[in-house]
Structures are given as structure tokens and as C-alpha cells.
Tab-separated table of C-alpha atoms in Angstrom:
chain	number	residue	atom	x	y	z
M	1	MET	CA	52.858	92.043	138.140
M	2	ALA	CA	54.747	95.292	138.219
M	3	ASP	CA	57.974	93.593	138.629
M	4	GLN	CA	56.916	91.352	135.528
M	5	ALA	CA	56.361	94.452	134.028
M	6	ASP	CA	59.579	96.234	134.990
M	7	ARG	CA	61.345	92.852	133.555
M	8	ALA	CA	59.506	93.051	130.260
M	9	ASP	CA	60.387	96.602	129.667
M	10	ILE	CA	64.157	95.694	130.873
M	11	ALA	CA	64.387	92.788	128.215
M	12	ALA	CA	62.995	95.032	125.438
M	13	VAL	CA	65.595	97.442	126.098
M	14	GLU	CA	68.415	94.774	126.410
M	15	ASP	CA	67.213	93.253	122.778
M	16	TRP	CA	67.046	96.892	121.658
M	17	PHE	CA	70.974	97.392	122.730
M	18	VAL	CA	71.679	94.088	121.162
M	19	ALA	CA	70.013	94.962	117.778
M	20	ASN	CA	71.697	98.406	117.463
M	21	GLY	CA	75.451	96.750	117.613
M	22	LEU	CA	75.962	97.442	121.934
M	23	PRO	CA	75.672	93.659	123.240
M	24	TYR	CA	78.137	95.574	126.269
M	25	PHE	CA	75.851	97.757	127.041
M	26	VAL	CA	73.604	94.718	128.709
M	27	ASP	CA	74.694	93.909	131.972
M	28	GLY	CA	74.358	90.072	131.422
M	29	ILE	CA	76.653	89.993	128.648
M	30	ARG	CA	79.103	92.252	129.594
M	31	GLU	CA	79.680	90.611	132.668
M	32	ASP	CA	80.182	87.198	130.325
M	33	VAL	CA	82.449	89.079	128.031
M	34	GLY	CA	84.496	89.873	130.887
M	35	ARG	CA	84.975	86.787	132.382
M	36	ARG	CA	86.046	85.303	128.988
M	37	MET	CA	88.541	88.133	128.648
M	38	ARG	CA	90.395	87.111	131.636
M	39	PRO	CA	93.991	86.500	131.098
M	40	SER	CA	93.565	82.785	131.554
M	41	ARG	CA	91.322	82.458	129.041
M	42	LEU	CA	92.978	84.651	126.715
M	43	LEU	CA	96.514	82.875	126.887
M	44	ALA	CA	94.296	79.555	126.569
M	45	VAL	CA	93.081	81.156	123.039
M	46	LEU	CA	96.867	82.105	122.207
M	47	VAL	CA	98.330	78.368	122.798
M	48	VAL	CA	95.375	76.948	120.884
M	49	GLY	CA	96.409	79.420	118.250
M	50	VAL	CA	100.018	78.663	118.186
M	51	VAL	CA	99.563	74.875	118.232
M	52	LEU	CA	97.307	75.255	115.029
M	53	ALA	CA	99.588	77.998	113.767
M	54	VAL	CA	102.964	76.273	113.505
M	55	PRO	CA	102.262	73.087	111.678
M	56	VAL	CA	100.234	75.088	109.438
M	57	GLY	CA	103.220	77.579	108.688
M	58	LEU	CA	105.475	74.645	108.362
M	59	ALA	CA	103.027	72.591	105.848
M	60	VAL	CA	102.845	75.672	103.523
M	61	GLY	CA	105.851	76.734	103.522
M	62	LEU	CA	107.308	73.377	102.826
M	63	TRP	CA	104.607	73.016	100.032
M	64	ALA	CA	105.622	76.254	98.489
M	65	ASP	CA	109.101	75.706	99.498
M	66	GLN	CA	108.951	79.155	100.653
M	67	VAL	CA	109.554	80.885	104.113
M	68	SER	CA	107.665	83.901	103.465
M	69	TYR	CA	104.257	81.748	102.895
M	70	GLY	CA	105.065	79.750	105.807
M	71	VAL	CA	105.253	83.034	107.967
M	72	SER	CA	102.359	84.688	106.457
M	73	SER	CA	100.258	81.587	106.991
M	74	ALA	CA	101.040	80.997	110.547
M	75	LEU	CA	100.340	84.864	111.087
M	76	THR	CA	96.945	84.595	109.449
M	77	THR	CA	96.073	81.542	111.357
M	78	LEU	CA	96.450	82.761	114.559
M	79	ALA	CA	94.622	85.961	113.917
M	80	GLY	CA	91.997	83.721	112.516
M	81	VAL	CA	91.610	81.827	115.902
M	82	PHE	CA	91.369	84.914	118.197
M	83	GLY	CA	89.125	86.501	115.262
M	84	LEU	CA	87.097	83.599	115.551
M	85	TYR	CA	87.285	83.873	119.320
M	86	GLY	CA	86.194	86.964	119.125
M	87	LEU	CA	83.113	86.566	116.743
M	88	LEU	CA	81.690	83.895	118.720
M	89	THR	CA	82.484	84.115	122.256
M	90	LEU	CA	82.861	87.808	122.570
M	91	LYS	CA	79.733	88.770	120.500
M	92	ALA	CA	81.850	90.606	118.249
M	93	TRP	CA	79.727	89.718	115.411
M	94	LEU	CA	76.435	91.515	116.793
M	95	TRP	CA	78.383	95.071	116.555
M	96	ILE	CA	80.191	94.256	113.414
M	97	ARG	CA	76.954	93.601	111.901
M	98	TRP	CA	75.671	96.773	113.020
M	99	ALA	CA	78.239	99.146	111.941
M	100	ALA	CA	78.975	97.771	108.282
M	101	GLY	CA	75.160	97.908	107.872
M	102	GLN	CA	75.270	101.502	109.077
M	103	THR	CA	78.049	102.216	106.638
M	104	LEU	CA	77.249	100.626	103.938
M	105	GLY	CA	73.344	102.389	104.254
M	106	SER	CA	75.347	106.094	104.034
M	107	LEU	CA	77.690	105.275	101.003
M	108	SER	CA	76.354	108.532	99.835
M	109	LEU	CA	78.427	110.446	102.739
M	110	MET	CA	82.028	108.866	101.107
M	111	VAL	CA	81.185	111.493	97.949
M	112	PRO	CA	82.439	114.339	99.592
M	113	LEU	CA	85.568	112.712	101.046
M	114	VAL	CA	86.401	110.863	97.732
M	115	THR	CA	86.180	113.973	95.407
M	116	ARG	CA	88.041	115.702	98.169
M	117	ALA	CA	91.144	113.006	98.918
M	118	LEU	CA	90.980	110.850	95.521
M	119	PRO	CA	92.094	112.888	93.129
M	120	LEU	CA	95.308	113.854	94.854
M	121	LEU	CA	95.864	109.949	95.858
M	122	LEU	CA	95.296	109.102	92.228
M	123	LEU	CA	97.537	111.498	91.021
M	124	PHE	CA	100.418	110.488	93.442
M	125	ILE	CA	99.632	106.869	93.306
M	126	THR	CA	99.637	106.911	89.466
M	127	PHE	CA	102.807	108.637	89.356
M	128	LEU	CA	103.874	105.645	91.603
M	129	PHE	CA	102.268	102.841	89.245
M	130	ILE	CA	104.318	103.962	86.212
M	131	ASN	CA	107.825	103.861	88.007
M	132	ALA	CA	110.285	101.339	87.592
M	133	GLU	CA	111.404	100.677	90.453
M	134	VAL	CA	108.188	100.201	92.406
M	135	TRP	CA	107.664	97.229	89.544
M	136	GLN	CA	110.924	96.238	90.820
M	137	VAL	CA	109.820	95.961	94.073
M	138	GLY	CA	106.261	94.950	93.467
M	139	ALA	CA	107.609	91.888	91.143
M	140	THR	CA	109.780	90.628	93.992
M	141	LEU	CA	107.166	90.668	96.610
M	142	ASP	CA	105.972	86.977	96.218
M	143	GLY	CA	102.420	85.732	98.202
M	144	GLY	CA	103.512	85.672	101.425
M	145	ILE	CA	105.859	88.730	101.696
M	146	MET	CA	102.868	90.584	99.877
M	147	TRP	CA	100.417	89.656	102.292
M	148	ALA	CA	102.473	90.497	105.567
M	149	ALA	CA	103.219	93.608	103.756
M	150	VAL	CA	98.939	94.084	103.497
M	151	MET	CA	98.807	93.210	107.225
M	152	LEU	CA	101.324	95.496	108.255
M	153	PHE	CA	99.683	98.362	106.660
M	154	ALA	CA	96.165	97.418	107.905
M	155	ALA	CA	97.991	97.495	111.422
M	156	ILE	CA	99.201	101.150	111.296
M	157	ALA	CA	95.918	102.014	109.896
M	158	VAL	CA	93.930	100.178	112.836
M	159	GLY	CA	96.538	101.670	115.364
M	160	PHE	CA	95.922	104.905	114.291
M	161	LEU	CA	92.390	104.718	114.278
M	162	LEU	CA	92.005	103.383	117.808
M	163	SER	CA	94.284	106.322	118.793
M	164	ARG	CA	91.926	108.545	117.425
M	165	LEU	CA	88.297	107.254	117.318
M	166	PRO	CA	88.121	107.953	121.186
M	167	GLU	CA	88.161	111.595	120.754
M	168	GLU	CA	84.495	111.406	118.927
M	169	LEU	CA	83.475	110.196	121.797
M	170	ASP	CA	84.588	112.973	124.298
M	171	ALA	CA	81.554	115.196	123.130
M	172	PHE	CA	79.205	113.119	124.958
M	173	ASP	CA	80.189	113.158	128.265
M	174	ARG	CA	80.514	117.365	128.572
M	175	ASP	CA	77.457	117.922	126.670
M	176	PHE	CA	75.103	115.353	128.487
M	177	ASP	CA	72.298	116.741	130.499
M	178	ILE	CA	68.955	115.333	131.402
M	179	THR	CA	67.092	117.673	129.258
M	180	ARG	CA	68.067	115.663	126.483
M	181	LEU	CA	67.347	111.965	127.428
M	182	SER	CA	63.275	112.576	126.086
M	183	SER	CA	64.875	113.637	122.693
M	184	ALA	CA	67.539	110.817	122.408
M	185	CYS	CA	65.027	108.048	123.497
M	186	ARG	CA	62.545	109.217	121.344
M	187	GLY	CA	61.445	105.954	119.425
M	188	THR	CA	62.978	103.432	121.248
M	189	PRO	CA	61.607	101.351	124.254
M	190	LEU	CA	62.826	103.523	126.841
M	191	GLU	CA	60.927	106.827	125.730
M	192	THR	CA	58.350	106.448	128.334
M	193	GLU	CA	60.733	106.130	131.082
M	194	ALA	CA	62.960	108.651	129.561
M	195	ASN	CA	59.866	111.216	129.961
M	196	ARG	CA	59.278	110.457	133.416
M	197	LEU	CA	62.924	110.624	134.289
M	198	ARG	CA	62.863	113.975	133.089
M	199	GLU	CA	59.750	115.256	134.889
M	200	THR	CA	60.710	113.654	138.115
M	201	HIS	CA	64.572	114.804	138.365
M	202	THR	CA	66.421	117.721	138.116
M	203	GLN	CA	69.793	116.130	137.488
M	204	LEU	CA	70.964	112.654	135.431
M	205	PRO	CA	70.360	109.720	138.010
M	206	VAL	CA	73.272	107.871	136.905
M	207	PRO	CA	76.665	109.291	135.771
M	208	PRO	CA	76.672	109.078	131.840
M	209	GLU	CA	80.210	108.510	131.636
M	210	VAL	CA	81.325	105.264	129.782
M	211	THR	CA	84.090	103.295	131.002
M	212	GLY	CA	85.353	99.868	130.402
M	213	LEU	CA	83.583	97.283	127.885
M	214	GLN	CA	81.050	99.856	127.343
M	215	LYS	CA	83.442	102.411	126.041
M	216	ALA	CA	85.178	99.759	124.018
M	217	ASN	CA	82.053	98.761	122.359
M	218	LEU	CA	81.248	102.653	121.090
M	219	VAL	CA	84.816	102.682	119.670
M	220	LEU	CA	84.728	99.324	118.115
M	221	VAL	CA	81.600	100.442	116.304
M	222	LEU	CA	83.531	103.672	114.809
M	223	LEU	CA	86.265	101.749	114.017
M	224	VAL	CA	84.192	98.735	111.766
M	225	ALA	CA	82.387	101.718	110.392
M	226	GLN	CA	85.659	103.227	109.193
M	227	ILE	CA	87.154	100.210	108.419
M	228	VAL	CA	84.414	98.975	106.125
M	229	GLN	CA	84.967	102.430	104.010
M	230	VAL	CA	89.060	101.972	103.702
M	231	LEU	CA	88.296	98.331	102.790
M	232	LEU	CA	85.800	99.833	99.711
M	233	LEU	CA	88.460	102.609	98.692
M	234	SER	CA	91.539	100.282	98.741
M	235	LEU	CA	89.212	97.579	96.346
M	236	SER	CA	88.350	100.363	94.202
M	237	VAL	CA	92.042	101.832	93.947
M	238	PHE	CA	92.724	97.833	93.255
M	239	ALA	CA	90.139	97.410	90.650
M	240	PHE	CA	91.139	100.825	88.809
M	241	PHE	CA	94.860	99.998	88.475
M	242	ILE	CA	93.925	96.653	87.446
M	243	LEU	CA	92.201	98.167	84.499
M	244	PHE	CA	94.619	100.891	84.090
M	245	GLY	CA	97.109	98.282	83.992
M	246	VAL	CA	95.925	96.028	81.500
M	247	VAL	CA	94.681	99.143	79.125
M	248	ALA	CA	97.742	100.968	79.207
M	249	MET	CA	100.896	98.864	80.395
M	250	ASP	CA	102.550	96.760	77.192
M	251	ASP	CA	104.074	93.296	78.489
M	252	ALA	CA	107.277	94.746	76.958
M	253	VAL	CA	107.302	97.616	79.113
M	254	ILE	CA	107.064	95.315	81.909
M	255	GLU	CA	109.526	93.075	81.038
M	256	THR	CA	111.847	95.926	80.768
M	257	TRP	CA	111.003	97.031	84.239
M	258	VAL	CA	111.182	93.672	86.253
M	259	GLY	CA	113.858	92.105	83.884
M	260	HIS	CA	111.599	89.181	82.902
M	261	SER	CA	108.478	88.162	81.086
M	262	PRO	CA	105.134	88.947	83.113
M	263	GLU	CA	103.633	85.902	84.398
M	264	THR	CA	100.105	85.423	83.068
M	265	PHE	CA	98.146	85.432	86.351
M	266	LEU	CA	94.342	85.164	84.605
M	267	GLY	CA	93.877	86.174	81.185
M	268	PRO	CA	95.778	89.728	80.251
M	269	VAL	CA	96.142	90.314	84.122
M	270	SER	CA	99.761	89.367	84.872
M	271	ARG	CA	100.994	88.178	88.167
M	272	GLU	CA	103.285	91.539	88.415
M	273	LEU	CA	100.167	94.133	87.470
M	274	VAL	CA	98.316	92.134	90.681
M	275	GLN	CA	100.955	92.287	93.237
M	276	VAL	CA	101.536	96.344	92.218
M	277	SER	CA	97.695	96.870	92.292
M	278	VAL	CA	97.521	95.193	95.871
M	279	PHE	CA	100.709	96.714	96.852
M	280	LEU	CA	99.391	100.336	95.813
M	281	ALA	CA	96.062	99.858	96.897
M	282	ALA	CA	96.935	98.445	100.744
M	283	PHE	CA	99.015	101.841	100.950
M	284	SER	CA	95.871	103.638	99.736
M	285	GLY	CA	93.918	102.615	102.403
M	286	LEU	CA	96.483	103.360	104.987
M	287	TYR	CA	96.493	107.101	103.421
M	288	PHE	CA	92.789	106.949	103.455
M	289	ALA	CA	92.553	105.805	107.165
M	290	VAL	CA	94.762	108.558	108.154
M	291	TYR	CA	93.071	111.349	106.048
M	292	ALA	CA	89.286	110.397	106.920
M	293	VAL	CA	89.650	111.261	110.684
M	294	THR	CA	92.136	114.568	110.351
M	295	ASP	CA	89.939	116.188	107.731
M	296	GLU	CA	87.223	118.245	109.782
M	297	LEU	CA	84.856	118.656	107.022
M	298	TYR	CA	84.563	114.959	106.497
M	299	ARG	CA	84.661	113.979	110.182
M	300	LYS	CA	81.675	116.441	110.618
M	301	GLN	CA	79.575	114.983	107.562
M	302	PHE	CA	80.091	111.101	108.268
M	303	PHE	CA	80.806	111.003	112.181
M	304	THR	CA	77.629	113.197	112.572
M	305	SER	CA	75.267	110.708	111.336
M	306	ILE	CA	76.646	107.437	113.288
M	307	THR	CA	77.628	109.840	116.513
M	308	ARG	CA	74.340	110.596	117.004
M	309	GLU	CA	73.105	106.575	116.735
M	310	LEU	CA	76.037	106.642	119.609
M	311	GLU	CA	74.547	109.708	121.606
M	312	ARG	CA	71.306	107.736	121.616
M	313	ALA	CA	72.955	104.796	122.745
M	314	VAL	CA	73.961	106.650	126.087
M	315	SER	CA	71.090	108.300	126.839
M	316	ALA	CA	69.439	104.950	126.675
M	317	ARG	CA	72.355	103.318	128.890
M	318	VAL	CA	71.341	106.286	131.382
M	319	VAL	CA	67.649	105.239	131.534
M	320	TYR	CA	68.390	101.625	131.367
M	321	ARG	CA	70.923	101.553	134.531
M	322	SER	CA	68.158	103.879	136.039
M	323	MET	CA	65.699	101.203	135.768
M	324	ARG	CA	68.106	98.702	136.921
M	325	ARG	CA	68.631	100.289	139.866
M	326	GLY	CA	64.802	100.905	140.619
């Protein structure tokens, strides 16, 4: 009976981990994901992606009569195959769903950052928007090249975030002790066990250090939360420039800058306006990603709430590992 109760408690804890975007904290899921991330598996996914990407790229390139469309379509297809594999097989949708929900639920925390970063950014970007050279460059970026440029900005932003976000987790290991277990696990299925451990132990029963896939899970949660904010800001900048362009940019001025009459995209919105707005919005997203993790005030305001949740998860992991060890 006691064993059944222990198994029920462990199952409840594992369900809590999954519901809170931490599937890799569950031993069974982590072991399964580890097997699916073996080089042989990833190589097979790469082969499937290439097999699908090559004909798609050729078909789109021939149909559009543009090499850039074909290359961008092939790269997008390859990225889509890996993304689908990650979402379905590696359980990525579980932590993406939680992180996105946490971010959307705390949009008010963006206000201080937006009021600090956006005015200077808009001043600089608006100057570029009314610059003839930017319109000349933007007008020459057809769909394929534009999409490749956006992906390049996105890749740089993600790479920078991945290099800085692990720093937000460093304090977990340094400041962790057994006296924090009870408060951290309050309101979770582990509260009773955490109280018992605090009463019967003077030191942590298992090391708090989070490594491997478990640390990757924490970093990826932070990454998704940051990406959602960057995406929202980029969309806001894009909408601003579309509106500003429709109101302030005369077709005669655009024609003078780009050397030909603007092509209609949708109503009063020209293709050139869309391309310039997309380019500047992507650049703004890159700027925002860098600013967000280097501005100390924003890091305290935004990361305090989400890292508190992650700190609770690390505490829960200590108790969970102790329960698994018996």
C-alpha cells in the first residue's frame, strides 16, 4: 500500500512538472528524449529534411523563376522538418506552451522596457525609414532574399540569447540550501515531502545542480519567453511603419527613391512599403533581443518573476530525486 502511495505521489509530481513546462525533469521522458537525440536519429531527420527540401526548393524556384525563392523555401522546409520533430518527438510543445503562456500573462512587465528602449529605437529606425538608400535596398529584396535576411536576424538573436540566458540560472546553484525547500515547494504536490526533508535533513539529500537536458529545459523556457516578447515588439514596429508609410509616404516620393512606380500589395499598401517595414521590424527585433538581456533594470523586472518559477522547479526536482531514491 505504501509503495502504491509513493508511486501515486511520484506520478502527481511528474504531472506537475509536465504542466509547468518541464517535461525533461521527468526521468522517463528525459531518457526517451535522450534516445531520440542520438546522432543516428538526428542524421536520419536531416536526411528526411534534405530529401523534402531539395524538390520543394527546386519547384518553388522554377515556379517563381527566382533562385532566392528556391533557396529560402528549401531552408524553410528543412527547418520545418526539424521543428516538427522537436515539437512532436522531443516534447518541445510542452515547454513552449508554458513559457508562451507565462509571457503573455505578464505583458505588463514589457511596459518599462518598451518605454526605455522603444523611443530611442523608433527615433533611429524612423530616420532609416525616411532614408532613400534604405528604400532602394528594401525594394530590391524580393521575397526569397527578404525571408533569408529575416532568418539571419532571427538566428543571430537566438544565438545571442542562448549565450546569455544561462547566466540567469547561475544563482540557483550558489544560493540553494535545504531551508528554501519548504517555501519553494509550497502549493505543489511536493509540499509535504519538502517539509519532511527539512525536518529530517540538515543538508540537501541530492545535489541541486541542473545539467544536461534538464538545464537545457530551463534555458529553453527562458528563450521561448524572450522570443515571444521580441516577436510582439517586432510586430508592433512593423504595424507602426505600415501605418506611418500609408499616411506619410507619397507614391511620387517612393518612385523617386526606388526608380519605379510602387507596386500595389493590398489597397494603399505597396510592396516596397511592406518590404522596408519587414526589414526594419526584423532589425528592431534583433536590437530588442540584445537590449533585453543587457539592461539590468529589465532583467530584474522580467526575469525575477519567471526565474522564481524556475527556482521552484529546481527545488521540486531536489525533492523529486529524493523520492525516487527512496
